[in-house]
Amino acid sequence: MLKNILKLSGAQQLSKTEQKSINGGKKQCKQSIPYDPQNPPGTGNECKEFGPQCAEADCRFPPLEF
């Protein structure tokens, strides 16, 4: 079956690294935080959205506040 798919125009076989980078259609919910001299630098990224649609594991669930 793979040989038939690769015969299609424009198709190419992905390397193992490329296959691992595919996130299964999940949304990228993390965005870079712009540099702000007033605030100390943090991780550089923050979740703009939370939920099961997010590719990043730490964005799938909202942070717990105690």
Short mmCIF file of C-alpha atoms in Angstrom, two decimals:
data_model
loop_
_atom_site.label_atom_id
_atom_site.label_comp_id
_atom_site.label_asym_id
_atom_site.label_seq_id
_atom_site.Cartn_x
_atom_site.Cartn_y
_atom_site.Cartn_z
CA MET A 1 0.00 0.00 0.00
CA LEU A 2 2.85 2.42 0.82
CA LYS A 3 4.32 1.92 -2.65
CA ASN A 4 0.95 2.84 -4.22
CA ILE A 5 0.71 5.98 -2.10
CA LEU A 6 4.27 7.05 -2.96
CA LYS A 7 3.40 6.80 -6.67
CA LEU A 8 0.99 9.72 -6.23
CA SER A 9 2.19 13.04 -7.60
CA GLY A 10 4.00 15.09 -4.94
CA ALA A 11 4.02 12.31 -2.32
CA GLN A 12 7.18 11.62 -0.37
CA GLN A 13 8.12 9.26 2.43
CA LEU A 14 8.65 10.90 5.83
CA SER A 15 11.68 10.18 7.99
CA LYS A 16 11.18 8.84 11.53
CA THR A 17 11.90 12.32 12.94
CA GLU A 18 9.32 13.93 10.65
CA GLN A 19 6.75 11.27 11.60
CA LYS A 20 7.30 12.00 15.31
CA SER A 21 6.82 15.74 14.79
CA ILE A 22 3.27 15.31 13.45
CA ASN A 23 0.86 16.27 16.23
CA GLY A 24 -2.22 14.49 14.90
CA GLY A 25 -4.17 17.58 13.96
CA LYS A 26 -4.00 19.12 17.42
CA LYS A 27 -3.89 22.90 17.76
CA GLN A 28 -0.75 24.75 18.89
CA CYS A 29 -2.01 26.54 22.01
CA LYS A 30 1.32 27.90 23.29
CA GLN A 31 2.53 31.25 22.04
CA SER A 32 5.72 33.18 22.65
CA ILE A 33 5.49 35.97 25.17
CA PRO A 34 6.92 39.24 23.83
CA TYR A 35 9.87 40.64 25.77
CA ASP A 36 8.82 43.11 28.46
CA PRO A 37 11.57 44.96 30.36
CA GLN A 38 9.11 45.66 33.22
CA ASN A 39 8.59 41.97 33.97
CA PRO A 40 11.30 39.37 34.60
CA PRO A 41 11.58 36.75 31.85
CA GLY A 42 9.67 33.54 32.47
CA THR A 43 9.57 30.41 30.37
CA GLY A 44 9.03 32.43 27.19
CA ASN A 45 5.85 30.59 26.27
CA GLU A 46 2.38 30.56 27.75
CA CYS A 47 -0.84 28.73 26.97
CA LYS A 48 -3.30 31.03 25.22
CA GLU A 49 -5.94 28.32 25.28
CA PHE A 50 -6.67 25.21 27.36
CA GLY A 51 -8.45 21.99 26.43
CA PRO A 52 -8.14 18.60 24.74
CA GLN A 53 -7.63 20.27 21.35
CA CYS A 54 -4.12 21.45 22.40
CA ALA A 55 -1.00 19.63 21.23
CA GLU A 56 1.02 20.67 24.30
CA ALA A 57 0.40 18.48 27.35
CA ASP A 58 0.59 21.37 29.83
CA CYS A 59 -2.11 23.28 27.89
CA ARG A 60 -4.61 20.42 27.85
CA PHE A 61 -5.71 21.13 31.41
CA PRO A 62 -6.12 24.55 33.07
CA PRO A 63 -3.73 25.26 35.96
CA LEU A 64 -5.07 24.45 39.42
CA GLU A 65 -5.37 27.33 41.84
CA PHE A 66 -5.33 26.60 45.55
#
